[in-house]
Every structure is written in C-alpha cells, then in structure tokens.
Amino acid sequence: MDTFIGRYRNVSILAAAVFLQLIGLAYQVKKQTSKDSEESSRLLRVWAISAITPLEKGIVRLQTGTGNLWHNYVYLRGVRQENRDLQEKLQKLQLEQVRLQQDATQARRLQSLLGFKEQFIDQTIAAQVIGSSGSEQSRVVYIDKGSTDGIKEGMPVISAEGIVGKVILVQSSVSQVLLINDQTSGVGTILEQSRLQGVLKGRASGQLVLDKVMSEEDVKTGERVLTSGGDQIFPKGLPVGTIGEVKRGGEFLQVQVKPAAALNHLEEVLVITKKREREPDKAAVSSMRAADILAQRLPQVPDKPAEPAKTGSQIIGSTNLTKPATAGGMAPGVAQPKPTIGASVPSPGTQPKPIAPVPTGTTQTTTHPATLGSVPLTTKPVQSRPLQNGASGNAQATSQPKATPAGTAPAATTVKKPAAQPAQTTPPIQTAPQSDTGDTPQ
Amino acid sequence: MAVSYTSREQIEVYRFSWPVAILIPLLAIFLQAFLPLRFSFFSIFDLPLLIVIFFAMARRSQVAGLMTGAVIGLLQDSLTHHPLGVYGIAKTVVGYGASSLGVKLDVESVGTRLLVTSGFYVVHQIIYFTIARLLVGLDLHWVWSRELIAAVANAVVGVLLFTLMDRLKERA
C-alpha cells in the first residue's frame, strides 16, 4: 500500500481531493427525485438508495417467487377444506354485503342532503415493502414503486388492516414511506364510539399515542380509532387501531393506541394514488327529501292495490310491529319518532288514511313490517305539525313491489317518493303526521 | 477474558482488498435495512457499527478508521429520513477511537473484542443520542438497561462476525 501511494503519490492526492469534493458536492447538491416532484433530495441520499434498493428488490422478488411456487404448486394440503370454508364464508358475506349496500346508499343520500363532502379512495397501487431505514429512530420503509408508477409525495399508504403511513420521498422506482409510529408523523383521528378527535403521534419507542386528549374525556380501552380526514392525507373512516392503555394524570390523558396494521411486519401495502371528493348530487336529491330517502328503505305493498278492508296487521302478515309513519324523522337534526312493537295495532277494518295532522301530544303508531335493521323499537309521542311542501305525498304507499333487503321482514308496504309516480300512488296503509317534517332539509 | 497490552513490535497491521472494503460495508447496511422487516428483534443490532469497529481495529490507522466510520455512517444516514451526519459523526468518532485503541491493545482475543465492542456500542449510542436530541431535535429517551443489553448482544454478534471476517484480512 505504501509502495502504491509512494509511486502514485500525486495521483493519489488528486484522487483523494476529488473524492472529498465529490462527497461534499453530494452532500450539498440536491437532486430532483422525480420528474413530477417539486421536492429534491441530496445526491448522496439518492446514490445510497439506488445502491441498496435493487438488491432488496431482487431478494424480495426471489423470496416471493419461491414462496409462491411452494404455496401455489407444492404445499396444497387442506386446500379443499379451506376452499369449502371460504365459499361458505363468501355466501355469508354476500348476504351481508346486500344489507350494507342498502345502508351505504341511504347514508350517502343523507350525506348529500347535508352537503357533505367526503373523500373516497378512487385508485390504489399495490406495492411491496422491500426495506427499512435500519434504525429504530427513523421508522421509514421503502416500497418498490416510484414516480414511474404514479407515486407522489404525500400519498397515503394503507394495508388491509389499517393505515400505514405516507410517502415522503419518491424516486423513479422506489419510494420512502414514513410510518405512522415515527415521532415526526401525525394523523388526524377520531374515536369510533365517543367521536372524540385527536392527533395520533409516534413515540421514539415506536408506540402510538393519541395526543392532547383532555383528562376529563372518557376514553375506553378497546375502542376503535379511525382516521378523521382532518389531516387532508388519509380519507375519513380508515381503521387506525384500537385504544390500548389509558393513563390519567396531569392536564392530558396518555392514550396508547395499538396499530391495526402490523407496522413491524409489513410486506404488502396499498398506496392511495387517487382520492375522489364526492360532491352532493344536487340533481338527484333536489327533489328528494329525507323522508323520501328513508321511504325507499321501507318495504312495499304488492302490485295489487291494498284492499281497504284489510287491517294493518293483515297487511304485514303475522308480524305485529308498529311504526310511526314518519320517514321524515330520519332527517338530520330532526327528532325521530321511533317504531314501536305492536302495542296498538289498528283494529280490523281500519281504513288507511293519507297523512294528516294529528292532535299534538297524542301517541300515534302505525303498522309497519319493516324492522329497519337495528332501529330500536319504542313508543314515542308524536308532535304533529301541519305538513309542508307536499309532505303528505312523500309517505304514500305505491303499489310497486320492491325487493326486500336481506335480513328485513317480508315486504308488505313501502313508501315511495311522490315525484316518481304521484298519480299512481295508493292511499297509505296508515299514516301519521311527520314529526317536524316541515324542517326537513330540501 | 484476557486483555493485554501490545508492544509496537507485536502490532500487526492488516489491509483489505477493494472488493471486501466496499462490499462488506454495503452488505452490512443492506442487512441492517432488510432483516428488521422480517425479524423485528434484529433492530437491536448495529451491523454497520460492528464493521466500522472491525475495519478500524484491523487497519490500526486513525485516518482510515475515521474515514471508514464517516462513509458507513453517512450511508446509514441516507436510508433514514433524518439529516445526514447523525450516524456519520457517531461512527467517525467510533472509527477513530477503535483504531487508536487497536494500536495499544491486543484486539485479536475474544475477551478484548467483547469489551471493546460493547464499550464502543455505548459510546456510539451516547454520541448518537446527543446529536439527535440537541441538533436534530428528536425526542429520544435513554434507557440504560436497554442500551446495556444491546451492547452485550452486539458484542456477542461482533465476536462471531470478527472471527469470520478475520479470514478476509491480508497482512499489510
């Protein structure tokens, strides 16, 4: 070595000087990390990532390929049984899905009435986690997708279990993701039950804590934590984790959160590349009132016009449920009369009447077979008021049959909006004045 | 566990071939970034630090030791999202210290290696924590029990690793 340096002393010094300057340059120079990105990164950082990540990518692909080969073609023990179990599960889920779709449709319509803007996940890209920072103080991971795949800085990253983090550095084929348990990370969250909002932060130890929660708040262990959408990164409603330990003392609570995603064992993640902000569909709902929306959920009468002689209880068969005919009660911000269990079934021969005011303070019930999912059945006095804006037509029954959502009672009656077929509506089964329907938002 | 002083005559200075000098640190950084994803307990180890200590002690040149530490530390910094230089400075100091100690101690014995590695791990962590807290502003908490356990674990792995890497040494 000495001989080499002695012989090529000047060249060695030149090389050393160039090398040092190169290192210094690499430290100072910032390179645009991708074409679309406005952010830049130090050249040294770009070089280091470019040197390390191809090897990581290769290893992960080899590992995945070998694993797939083994699991897909060799190790198939118990697959038939698992297939049967999954098919059974699928059938159950399909039934559940039907019910949830109905609920979601109704929720969306109600939200649109409120002018509620919600962000939806429109497009995602699946990515594989290929590496980490290797430091416990820097909780970042690398994924095998970059700007050429449409990844941009600030995009949220999720897994099947919950949120993971956000993209903070993008190169052409690799991106760096800051995990939610890093101490420089922050996520706007909301508790599922108590609707308490807070900022989720990471600690140096890798724990997640809910920051700045006042000590008088009631935070229960095990309650689910969801994204609130307030950080403008994660769409609202994504699972974050569950409340772990809650320590009291001082002005603020120390609320630990167990992450839903396995942040220490990430393999595959989804990068949300496109979010859609859904505007309220004014055209669709302008003529629709909350009463109409809820009415669509109610079961329908058969095609034939209801026979006047039939009683409410006959119409609904053996089901002896009664419900105030107040679909408008679901209107946001309006007190809702709730269904009641068969305390007062109309007497035989009762003629269904159109919606009409009922003296204030009377307990008004009506027959209705629909259970409306989990709506509790109680008796509640109805405060009647004169209906406005044609509310009387909104709760009229039509003769159009309609499929009943899974899990609900057999269809007997339904209330349909008047705008659709006002002329063909039959008299309602039994009606009562809508509670505060005049306040229903249009 | 014998720790012995070494006279000038006994000092063996080693060198490494270019492929070893480049690939071994890169491999260590790669494993440090890759293995914690599969085995979370692996994050307790600091393979790049062990490599810095080994190279510095074998070369017994302070300049070479600090340079090795600086380069490996900066590369390790590059994979984090923190400013470059936190690991760089810590490993530069460790590289300098390890090479300086290598001149005075017989660093070939297992006992010395255990003590030196665990000691330098603690030194590295102290420097890292100081810089990260004072300069970068990270909210780190020093836990003696955790650091000592990590120091012993790194020392044990270091001894095994050094034994393997002794085969790559060439007399200068």
Coordinates of C-alpha atoms in Angstrom, one line a residue:
Chain A
M1 CA 0.0 0.0 0.0
D2 CA 2.8 2.3 1.0
T3 CA 4.6 1.5 -2.3
F4 CA 1.5 2.2 -4.3
I5 CA 0.9 5.6 -2.7
G6 CA 4.6 6.4 -2.9
R7 CA 4.7 5.6 -6.6
Y8 CA 1.5 7.4 -7.4
R9 CA 1.6 10.0 -4.7
N10 CA 0.3 12.9 -6.7
V11 CA -2.4 10.9 -8.4
S12 CA -3.5 9.5 -5.0
I13 CA -3.7 13.0 -3.5
L14 CA -5.6 14.1 -6.6
A15 CA -8.0 11.2 -6.3
A16 CA -8.4 11.9 -2.6
A17 CA -9.1 15.6 -3.2
V18 CA -11.6 14.8 -5.9
F19 CA -13.2 12.2 -3.8
L20 CA -13.6 14.5 -0.8
Q21 CA -15.0 17.2 -3.1
L22 CA -17.4 14.7 -4.6
I23 CA -18.6 13.7 -1.2
G24 CA -19.0 17.4 -0.3
L25 CA -20.8 18.0 -3.5
A26 CA -23.1 15.1 -3.0
Y27 CA -23.9 16.4 0.4
Q28 CA -24.7 19.9 -0.8
V29 CA -26.3 19.2 -4.2
K30 CA -30.0 18.5 -4.2
K31 CA -31.4 16.4 -7.0
Q32 CA -35.0 16.4 -8.1
T33 CA -36.1 13.0 -7.0
S34 CA -38.6 12.5 -9.8
K35 CA -39.9 14.4 -12.9
D36 CA -43.2 15.3 -11.3
S37 CA -41.9 16.0 -7.9
E38 CA -41.0 19.5 -6.8
E39 CA -39.1 18.1 -3.8
S40 CA -35.4 17.4 -4.1
S41 CA -33.1 15.1 -2.2
R42 CA -29.4 15.1 -1.5
L43 CA -27.4 13.4 -4.2
L44 CA -25.7 11.2 -1.7
R45 CA -29.1 10.0 -0.4
V46 CA -30.1 9.3 -4.0
W47 CA -27.0 7.3 -4.6
A48 CA -27.2 5.3 -1.4
I49 CA -30.9 4.4 -2.0
S50 CA -30.1 3.5 -5.6
A51 CA -27.3 1.2 -4.5
I52 CA -29.2 -0.6 -1.8
T53 CA -32.7 -0.9 -3.0
P54 CA -32.0 -3.0 -6.2
L55 CA -30.6 -5.7 -4.0
E56 CA -33.5 -5.6 -1.7
K57 CA -35.9 -5.7 -4.6
G58 CA -34.1 -8.7 -6.0
I59 CA -34.2 -10.6 -2.7
V60 CA -37.9 -9.8 -2.1
R61 CA -38.8 -11.0 -5.6
L62 CA -36.8 -14.2 -5.2
Q63 CA -38.4 -14.8 -1.9
T64 CA -41.9 -14.1 -3.1
G65 CA -41.3 -16.2 -6.2
T66 CA -40.1 -19.2 -4.2
G67 CA -42.9 -18.8 -1.7
N68 CA -45.5 -18.6 -4.4
L69 CA -44.0 -21.7 -6.1
W70 CA -44.2 -23.6 -2.9
H71 CA -47.6 -22.5 -1.8
N72 CA -49.3 -22.5 -5.2
Y73 CA -47.9 -25.7 -6.6
V74 CA -46.5 -27.9 -3.9
Y75 CA -47.9 -27.3 -0.5
L76 CA -51.7 -27.7 -1.1
R77 CA -52.6 -29.7 2.0
G78 CA -56.0 -28.7 3.3
V79 CA -56.8 -26.5 0.4
R80 CA -60.1 -28.3 -0.5
Q81 CA -61.4 -27.9 3.0
E82 CA -60.2 -24.3 3.1
N83 CA -62.0 -23.7 -0.2
R84 CA -65.2 -25.0 1.2
D85 CA -64.9 -22.9 4.3
L86 CA -64.2 -19.8 2.2
Q87 CA -67.1 -20.4 -0.1
E88 CA -69.4 -20.7 2.9
K89 CA -67.9 -17.5 4.3
L90 CA -68.3 -15.9 0.9
Q91 CA -72.0 -16.7 0.8
K92 CA -72.5 -15.2 4.3
L93 CA -70.6 -12.1 3.3
Q94 CA -72.6 -11.7 0.1
L95 CA -75.7 -11.6 2.2
E96 CA -74.1 -9.1 4.5
Q97 CA -73.0 -7.1 1.6
V98 CA -76.5 -6.7 0.3
R99 CA -77.6 -5.2 3.6
L100 CA -74.5 -3.0 3.8
Q101 CA -75.1 -1.7 0.3
Q102 CA -78.5 -0.6 1.2
D103 CA -77.2 1.1 4.3
A104 CA -74.4 2.8 2.4
T105 CA -76.8 4.0 -0.3
Q106 CA -79.0 5.5 2.3
A107 CA -76.1 7.1 4.2
R108 CA -74.7 8.6 1.0
R109 CA -78.0 10.2 0.2
L110 CA -78.5 11.6 3.6
Q111 CA -75.0 13.0 3.4
S112 CA -75.7 14.5 0.1
L113 CA -78.7 16.2 1.6
L114 CA -76.4 17.7 4.2
G115 CA -74.0 18.9 1.5
F116 CA -71.4 16.6 3.0
K117 CA -68.2 16.3 1.0
E118 CA -66.4 13.0 1.5
Q119 CA -63.2 11.7 0.1
F120 CA -63.3 8.2 -1.3
I121 CA -60.4 6.0 -2.3
D122 CA -60.6 6.0 -6.1
Q123 CA -57.4 4.3 -7.1
T124 CA -54.7 2.4 -5.4
I125 CA -51.4 0.8 -6.3
A126 CA -50.2 -2.3 -4.6
A127 CA -46.6 -2.2 -3.5
Q128 CA -44.2 -4.4 -1.8
V129 CA -42.1 -3.3 1.2
I130 CA -38.5 -4.0 0.3
G131 CA -36.5 -2.4 3.1
S132 CA -36.4 -0.2 6.1
S133 CA -34.1 2.5 7.4
G134 CA -32.4 0.0 9.7
S135 CA -32.7 2.5 12.5
E136 CA -35.2 2.4 15.4
Q137 CA -35.2 6.2 15.5
S138 CA -36.2 6.5 11.9
R139 CA -39.3 4.5 11.2
V140 CA -39.5 4.5 7.4
V141 CA -39.8 1.7 4.9
Y142 CA -39.1 1.5 1.2
I143 CA -41.6 0.3 -1.3
D144 CA -40.9 -1.0 -4.8
K145 CA -43.0 1.6 -6.6
G146 CA -41.9 5.1 -7.6
S147 CA -42.7 8.0 -9.8
T148 CA -42.9 5.9 -12.9
D149 CA -45.8 4.1 -11.2
G150 CA -47.6 7.3 -10.4
I151 CA -46.5 7.6 -6.8
K152 CA -46.2 11.1 -5.5
E153 CA -45.1 12.6 -2.2
G154 CA -47.8 12.9 0.4
M155 CA -49.8 10.0 -0.8
P156 CA -51.3 7.9 2.0
V157 CA -50.2 4.3 2.3
I158 CA -52.5 1.6 3.8
S159 CA -52.7 -2.1 4.3
A160 CA -55.6 -4.4 4.5
E161 CA -55.7 -3.9 8.3
G162 CA -55.3 -0.2 8.5
I163 CA -53.3 2.8 7.7
V164 CA -49.5 2.5 7.4
G165 CA -48.1 5.9 6.7
K166 CA -47.4 8.4 3.9
V167 CA -45.0 8.7 1.1
I168 CA -42.2 11.2 1.9
L169 CA -39.6 10.6 -0.8
V170 CA -40.2 9.4 -4.4
Q171 CA -37.6 8.2 -6.8
S172 CA -38.2 6.6 -10.2
S173 CA -38.8 3.1 -9.0
V174 CA -38.6 3.3 -5.2
S175 CA -40.4 5.4 -2.6
Q176 CA -39.8 6.1 1.1
V177 CA -42.8 5.8 3.4
L178 CA -42.9 7.4 6.8
L179 CA -44.7 5.1 9.2
I180 CA -47.4 6.4 11.5
N181 CA -45.4 5.4 14.5
D182 CA -42.5 7.6 13.7
Q183 CA -42.2 10.5 16.0
T184 CA -42.3 13.0 13.2
S185 CA -45.6 11.6 12.0
G186 CA -49.1 12.9 12.8
V187 CA -52.5 11.6 11.8
G188 CA -55.9 13.1 12.4
T189 CA -58.1 10.5 14.1
I190 CA -61.5 10.1 15.6
L191 CA -62.7 7.5 18.1
E192 CA -65.5 5.4 16.7
Q193 CA -67.9 5.5 19.6
S194 CA -67.2 8.6 21.5
R195 CA -66.4 10.7 18.4
L196 CA -63.5 12.2 20.2
Q197 CA -60.9 13.7 17.9
G198 CA -57.2 13.8 18.4
V199 CA -53.9 13.7 16.7
L200 CA -52.1 10.4 16.6
K201 CA -48.4 10.6 17.0
G202 CA -45.5 8.2 17.2
R203 CA -43.0 7.9 20.0
A204 CA -39.3 7.2 20.0
S205 CA -40.1 3.7 21.2
G206 CA -42.4 3.1 18.3
Q207 CA -45.6 3.3 20.3
L208 CA -48.6 5.2 19.0
V209 CA -50.2 7.8 21.3
L210 CA -53.3 10.0 21.0
D211 CA -52.1 13.5 21.6
K212 CA -53.7 16.3 23.5
V213 CA -56.7 14.5 24.9
M214 CA -58.1 16.3 27.9
S215 CA -58.1 14.4 31.1
E216 CA -61.8 14.7 31.7
E217 CA -62.6 12.9 28.5
D218 CA -63.9 9.3 28.7
V219 CA -61.6 7.1 26.6
K220 CA -62.3 3.4 26.8
T221 CA -59.8 0.7 26.2
G222 CA -60.6 -1.3 23.1
E223 CA -62.4 1.4 21.3
R224 CA -61.6 1.6 17.6
V225 CA -59.7 4.6 16.3
L226 CA -60.4 5.8 12.8
T227 CA -59.0 8.5 10.5
S228 CA -60.9 11.7 10.8
G229 CA -59.9 13.1 7.4
G230 CA -58.7 16.3 9.1
D231 CA -55.1 15.9 8.1
Q232 CA -56.0 16.0 4.4
I233 CA -53.9 13.0 3.8
F234 CA -55.9 10.0 4.8
P235 CA -59.6 9.7 3.7
K236 CA -62.0 9.6 6.6
G237 CA -63.0 6.4 8.3
L238 CA -60.0 4.2 7.7
P239 CA -59.0 2.0 10.6
V240 CA -56.1 3.2 12.6
G241 CA -56.1 0.9 15.6
T242 CA -57.6 0.4 19.0
I243 CA -57.2 2.2 22.3
G244 CA -54.7 0.4 24.5
E245 CA -53.7 1.7 27.8
V246 CA -55.1 4.9 29.1
K247 CA -53.1 6.7 31.8
R248 CA -54.5 9.6 33.8
G249 CA -52.6 12.3 35.5
G250 CA -52.0 15.9 34.5
E251 CA -53.9 18.0 32.1
F252 CA -53.9 15.5 29.3
L253 CA -54.5 11.8 29.1
Q254 CA -51.8 9.4 27.9
V255 CA -53.7 7.3 25.5
Q256 CA -51.8 4.5 23.8
V257 CA -53.1 3.1 20.5
K258 CA -52.4 -0.3 19.2
P259 CA -52.0 0.0 15.5
A260 CA -54.3 -2.0 13.3
A261 CA -51.6 -2.6 10.7
A262 CA -48.6 -4.8 11.6
L263 CA -46.1 -2.0 11.3
N264 CA -43.2 -4.2 12.2
H265 CA -44.0 -6.9 9.7
L266 CA -45.2 -5.0 6.6
E267 CA -45.0 -6.9 3.4
E268 CA -47.5 -5.5 1.0
V269 CA -49.2 -2.2 1.1
L270 CA -51.5 -0.1 -1.0
V271 CA -50.7 3.4 -2.0
I272 CA -53.7 5.6 -2.5
T273 CA -52.9 7.4 -5.7
K274 CA -56.2 9.0 -6.3
K275 CA -58.9 10.3 -3.9
R276 CA -62.2 11.5 -5.1
E277 CA -64.1 14.1 -3.4
R278 CA -67.8 13.4 -3.9
E279 CA -69.9 16.4 -4.3
P280 CA -73.5 16.1 -3.3
D281 CA -75.5 15.1 -6.3
K282 CA -77.9 18.0 -6.2
A283 CA -79.8 17.0 -9.3
A284 CA -80.5 13.7 -7.8
V285 CA -81.6 14.9 -4.5
S286 CA -83.0 18.3 -5.2
S287 CA -86.5 16.9 -5.4
M288 CA -85.8 14.4 -2.7
R289 CA -86.3 14.9 0.9
A290 CA -85.0 12.9 3.8
A291 CA -88.4 11.4 4.2
D292 CA -88.2 10.1 0.6
I293 CA -84.9 8.6 1.2
L294 CA -85.9 6.7 4.2
A295 CA -89.1 5.8 2.5
Q296 CA -87.1 3.9 -0.1
R297 CA -85.9 1.6 2.6
L298 CA -89.4 0.6 3.6
P299 CA -91.0 -2.5 2.3
Q300 CA -93.6 -2.1 -0.4
V301 CA -97.1 -3.3 -0.9
P302 CA -97.7 -5.9 -3.6
D303 CA -98.5 -4.8 -7.1
K304 CA -102.2 -5.0 -6.4
P305 CA -103.7 -2.0 -4.6
A306 CA -104.1 -2.7 -1.0
E307 CA -107.6 -3.8 -0.1
P308 CA -109.3 -1.2 2.1
A309 CA -110.8 -3.8 4.3
K310 CA -107.5 -5.2 5.3
T311 CA -106.1 -4.1 8.5
G312 CA -102.6 -3.1 9.1
S313 CA -101.8 -6.3 10.8
Q314 CA -103.2 -8.3 7.9
I315 CA -101.1 -6.4 5.5
I316 CA -98.0 -7.2 7.4
G317 CA -99.0 -10.8 7.9
S318 CA -98.2 -12.2 11.2
T319 CA -95.7 -9.5 12.1
N320 CA -97.1 -7.4 14.8
L321 CA -94.8 -4.5 14.5
T322 CA -95.9 -0.9 14.5
K323 CA -94.0 2.1 13.5
P324 CA -94.8 5.7 13.3
A325 CA -95.2 6.7 9.7
T326 CA -92.6 9.2 9.9
A327 CA -89.9 8.6 7.5
G328 CA -89.1 12.2 7.7
G329 CA -88.0 11.5 11.2
M330 CA -84.7 10.4 9.9
A331 CA -84.0 13.9 8.5
P332 CA -80.8 15.2 10.0
G333 CA -81.2 17.2 13.1
V334 CA -84.9 16.4 13.5
A335 CA -86.3 14.4 16.4
Q336 CA -87.2 11.0 15.2
P337 CA -90.3 9.1 16.3
K338 CA -89.3 5.5 16.6
P339 CA -91.1 2.3 15.7
T340 CA -92.9 0.5 18.4
I341 CA -93.7 -3.1 19.0
G342 CA -97.3 -4.0 18.5
A343 CA -98.8 -2.1 21.3
S344 CA -101.5 -0.5 19.3
V345 CA -102.4 -2.4 16.1
P346 CA -105.2 -0.8 14.2
S347 CA -108.5 -2.5 14.6
P348 CA -109.8 -4.6 11.8
G349 CA -111.5 -2.6 9.1
T350 CA -109.5 0.4 9.7
Q351 CA -109.2 2.4 6.5
P352 CA -105.7 3.6 5.7
K353 CA -105.7 7.4 5.5
P354 CA -103.5 9.9 3.9
I355 CA -101.1 11.7 6.1
A356 CA -102.9 14.3 8.1
P357 CA -102.2 16.3 11.2
V358 CA -102.9 14.6 14.5
P359 CA -103.5 16.5 17.7
T360 CA -100.3 17.4 19.4
G361 CA -99.2 15.1 22.1
T362 CA -101.0 12.1 21.0
T363 CA -99.2 8.8 20.7
Q364 CA -99.5 7.8 17.1
T365 CA -98.5 4.5 15.9
T366 CA -98.8 2.9 12.6
T367 CA -98.4 -0.6 11.3
H368 CA -95.2 -1.3 9.5
P369 CA -93.5 -4.5 9.0
A370 CA -90.1 -3.2 8.4
T371 CA -87.6 -3.6 11.2
L372 CA -85.2 -1.2 9.8
G373 CA -82.2 -3.1 10.8
S374 CA -81.1 -2.1 14.3
V375 CA -83.5 0.8 14.9
P376 CA -84.8 0.3 18.4
L377 CA -88.5 -0.2 18.7
T378 CA -90.1 2.1 21.2
T379 CA -93.2 4.1 21.6
K380 CA -92.8 7.8 21.4
P381 CA -95.4 10.6 21.3
V382 CA -95.5 12.3 18.0
Q383 CA -95.6 16.0 17.9
S384 CA -97.7 16.8 15.0
R385 CA -97.5 19.8 12.8
P386 CA -99.1 20.7 9.6
L387 CA -97.1 19.3 6.8
Q388 CA -95.3 21.5 4.4
N389 CA -94.0 21.2 0.9
G390 CA -96.2 18.4 -0.1
A391 CA -95.0 16.2 2.6
S392 CA -98.2 14.3 2.6
G393 CA -97.4 12.8 -0.7
N394 CA -94.0 11.7 0.4
A395 CA -95.1 8.9 2.6
Q396 CA -97.7 7.5 0.4
A397 CA -97.5 3.9 -0.5
T398 CA -97.3 2.7 -4.0
S399 CA -98.3 -0.5 -5.5
Q400 CA -94.9 -1.2 -6.9
P401 CA -93.2 -4.3 -5.4
K402 CA -89.7 -4.0 -4.3
A403 CA -87.1 -6.4 -3.3
T404 CA -86.6 -6.6 0.4
P405 CA -83.2 -6.2 1.8
A406 CA -81.7 -9.3 3.3
G407 CA -82.5 -9.6 6.9
T408 CA -85.6 -7.5 6.9
A409 CA -89.2 -8.7 7.3
P410 CA -91.2 -9.7 4.3
A411 CA -92.2 -6.8 2.2
A412 CA -95.7 -5.6 2.7
T413 CA -95.7 -1.9 2.2
T414 CA -93.3 0.6 1.0
V415 CA -93.4 4.3 0.9
K416 CA -92.2 5.9 -2.2
K417 CA -91.5 9.4 -3.2
P418 CA -94.3 11.2 -4.9
A419 CA -92.2 12.6 -7.6
A420 CA -91.8 9.3 -9.2
Q421 CA -95.4 8.3 -9.6
P422 CA -97.6 10.8 -7.8
A423 CA -100.7 9.9 -9.8
Q424 CA -100.4 6.2 -9.2
T425 CA -100.0 6.2 -5.5
T426 CA -102.4 4.4 -3.4
P427 CA -103.6 5.5 -0.1
P428 CA -101.1 4.9 2.6
I429 CA -101.5 2.0 4.9
Q430 CA -101.7 4.2 7.9
T431 CA -100.2 7.5 8.3
A432 CA -99.4 9.9 10.9
P433 CA -98.1 13.4 10.7
Q434 CA -94.4 13.6 10.3
S435 CA -92.6 14.8 13.3
D436 CA -91.1 18.1 12.4
T437 CA -91.1 17.1 8.8
G438 CA -91.5 20.7 7.9
D439 CA -87.9 21.2 8.9
T440 CA -86.7 18.5 6.7
P441 CA -83.9 19.9 4.5
Q442 CA -84.7 20.0 0.8
Chain B
M1 CA -11.2 -12.9 29.2
A2 CA -7.7 -11.6 28.8
V3 CA -7.0 -8.1 27.8
S4 CA -3.3 -7.5 27.1
Y5 CA -1.3 -4.5 26.1
T6 CA 0.7 -4.9 22.9
S7 CA 4.1 -3.6 22.2
R8 CA 4.9 -1.8 18.9
E9 CA 6.7 -4.9 17.6
Q10 CA 3.7 -7.1 18.2
I11 CA 1.3 -4.8 16.2
E12 CA 0.0 -6.5 13.1
V13 CA -1.4 -4.1 10.6
Y14 CA -3.8 -5.5 8.1
R15 CA -5.3 -4.4 4.8
F16 CA -8.3 -5.5 2.9
S17 CA -8.9 -5.9 -0.8
W18 CA -11.1 -3.3 -2.5
P19 CA -14.0 -5.7 -3.1
V20 CA -14.0 -6.6 0.6
A21 CA -13.6 -3.0 1.7
I22 CA -16.6 -1.9 -0.4
L23 CA -18.9 -4.9 -0.4
I24 CA -18.8 -5.8 3.3
P25 CA -20.0 -2.4 4.5
L26 CA -22.6 -2.4 1.7
L27 CA -23.8 -5.9 2.7
A28 CA -23.9 -4.8 6.4
I29 CA -26.0 -1.8 5.5
F30 CA -28.3 -3.9 3.3
L31 CA -28.8 -6.5 6.0
Q32 CA -29.5 -3.8 8.6
A33 CA -32.2 -2.3 6.4
F34 CA -33.6 -5.6 5.2
L35 CA -33.6 -8.0 8.2
P36 CA -35.6 -5.9 10.7
L37 CA -38.6 -6.2 8.3
R38 CA -38.5 -10.0 8.7
F39 CA -37.2 -10.3 12.2
S40 CA -38.1 -7.2 14.3
F41 CA -35.7 -8.2 17.1
F42 CA -32.8 -7.6 14.6
S43 CA -33.2 -3.9 15.0
I44 CA -31.2 -4.2 18.3
F45 CA -28.1 -4.9 16.3
D46 CA -26.0 -2.4 14.5
L47 CA -24.1 -4.3 11.9
P48 CA -22.6 -1.2 10.2
L49 CA -21.1 -0.2 13.6
L50 CA -19.5 -3.7 14.0
I51 CA -18.0 -3.4 10.6
V52 CA -16.6 0.0 11.4
I53 CA -15.0 -1.3 14.6
F54 CA -13.6 -4.3 12.9
F55 CA -12.0 -2.4 10.0
A56 CA -10.7 0.3 12.3
M57 CA -9.1 -2.2 14.7
A58 CA -7.6 -4.2 11.9
R59 CA -6.1 -1.3 9.9
R60 CA -4.9 0.4 13.0
S61 CA -4.8 3.7 11.2
Q62 CA -6.7 6.6 12.7
V63 CA -7.4 8.3 9.4
A64 CA -8.5 5.1 7.8
G65 CA -10.7 4.3 10.8
L66 CA -12.4 7.7 10.9
M67 CA -12.9 7.7 7.1
T68 CA -14.5 4.2 7.2
G69 CA -16.7 5.3 10.0
A70 CA -17.7 8.5 8.2
V71 CA -18.6 6.8 4.9
I72 CA -20.5 3.9 6.5
G73 CA -22.3 6.3 8.9
L74 CA -23.3 8.7 6.1
L75 CA -24.6 5.7 4.0
Q76 CA -26.6 4.6 7.0
D77 CA -28.0 8.2 7.4
S78 CA -29.0 8.2 3.8
L79 CA -31.5 5.4 4.4
T80 CA -33.3 7.3 7.2
H81 CA -35.3 10.5 6.8
H82 CA -33.2 12.4 9.3
P83 CA -30.4 14.9 8.3
L84 CA -27.3 13.3 7.0
G85 CA -24.5 13.1 9.6
V86 CA -26.1 11.8 12.7
Y87 CA -24.8 8.3 12.3
G88 CA -21.9 9.8 10.3
I89 CA -20.4 11.7 13.2
A90 CA -21.1 8.9 15.7
K91 CA -19.3 6.3 13.6
T92 CA -16.5 8.6 12.7
V93 CA -15.7 9.0 16.4
V94 CA -16.0 5.3 16.9
G95 CA -13.8 4.5 13.9
Y96 CA -11.1 6.9 15.2
G97 CA -11.4 5.5 18.7
A98 CA -11.3 1.9 17.7
S99 CA -8.2 2.4 15.5
S100 CA -6.5 4.3 18.3
L101 CA -7.3 1.5 20.7
G102 CA -6.2 -1.1 18.2
V103 CA -2.7 0.3 18.4
K104 CA -2.5 -0.1 22.2
L105 CA -4.4 -3.3 22.8
D106 CA -4.3 -6.9 21.6
V107 CA -7.6 -6.8 19.8
E108 CA -7.3 -10.3 18.5
S109 CA -8.5 -12.0 21.7
V110 CA -12.2 -12.8 22.3
G111 CA -12.2 -11.0 25.7
T112 CA -10.8 -7.8 24.3
R113 CA -13.2 -7.9 21.4
L114 CA -16.2 -8.3 23.7
L115 CA -15.2 -5.4 25.9
V116 CA -14.2 -3.1 23.1
T117 CA -17.3 -3.8 21.0
S118 CA -19.7 -3.4 23.9
G119 CA -17.9 -0.2 25.1
F120 CA -17.9 1.3 21.6
Y121 CA -21.5 0.5 21.2
V122 CA -22.3 2.5 24.3
V123 CA -20.1 5.4 23.1
H124 CA -21.8 5.3 19.7
Q125 CA -25.2 5.5 21.3
I126 CA -24.3 8.3 23.6
I127 CA -22.9 10.4 20.7
Y128 CA -25.9 9.5 18.5
F129 CA -28.4 10.4 21.3
T130 CA -26.6 13.7 22.0
I131 CA -26.6 14.8 18.4
A132 CA -30.1 13.5 17.7
R133 CA -31.5 15.3 20.7
L134 CA -29.5 18.5 20.6
L135 CA -29.1 19.1 16.9
V136 CA -31.9 17.3 15.2
G137 CA -34.4 17.7 18.0
L138 CA -35.6 14.1 18.2
D139 CA -37.4 13.1 21.3
L140 CA -35.3 10.2 22.4
H141 CA -35.2 8.6 25.8
W142 CA -32.1 7.0 27.1
V143 CA -32.8 3.7 28.8
W144 CA -29.7 2.2 30.4
S145 CA -31.0 -1.3 30.7
R146 CA -31.9 -1.4 27.0
E147 CA -28.6 0.1 25.9
L148 CA -26.6 -2.3 28.0
I149 CA -28.5 -5.3 26.8
A150 CA -28.0 -4.1 23.2
A151 CA -24.3 -3.5 23.9
V152 CA -23.8 -7.1 25.1
A153 CA -25.9 -8.5 22.2
N154 CA -23.8 -6.5 19.7
A155 CA -20.6 -7.6 21.4
V156 CA -21.5 -11.3 21.1
V157 CA -22.5 -11.0 17.5
G158 CA -19.4 -8.9 16.9
V159 CA -17.1 -11.6 18.2
L160 CA -18.7 -14.1 15.9
L161 CA -18.6 -11.8 13.0
F162 CA -15.0 -10.7 13.6
T163 CA -13.9 -14.4 13.7
L164 CA -15.4 -14.9 10.3
M165 CA -14.0 -11.7 8.9
D166 CA -10.5 -12.4 10.2
R167 CA -10.2 -14.7 7.1
L168 CA -10.6 -11.6 4.8
K169 CA -7.6 -9.8 6.4
E170 CA -4.4 -9.5 4.5
R171 CA -1.1 -8.5 6.1
A172 CA -0.1 -5.0 5.0

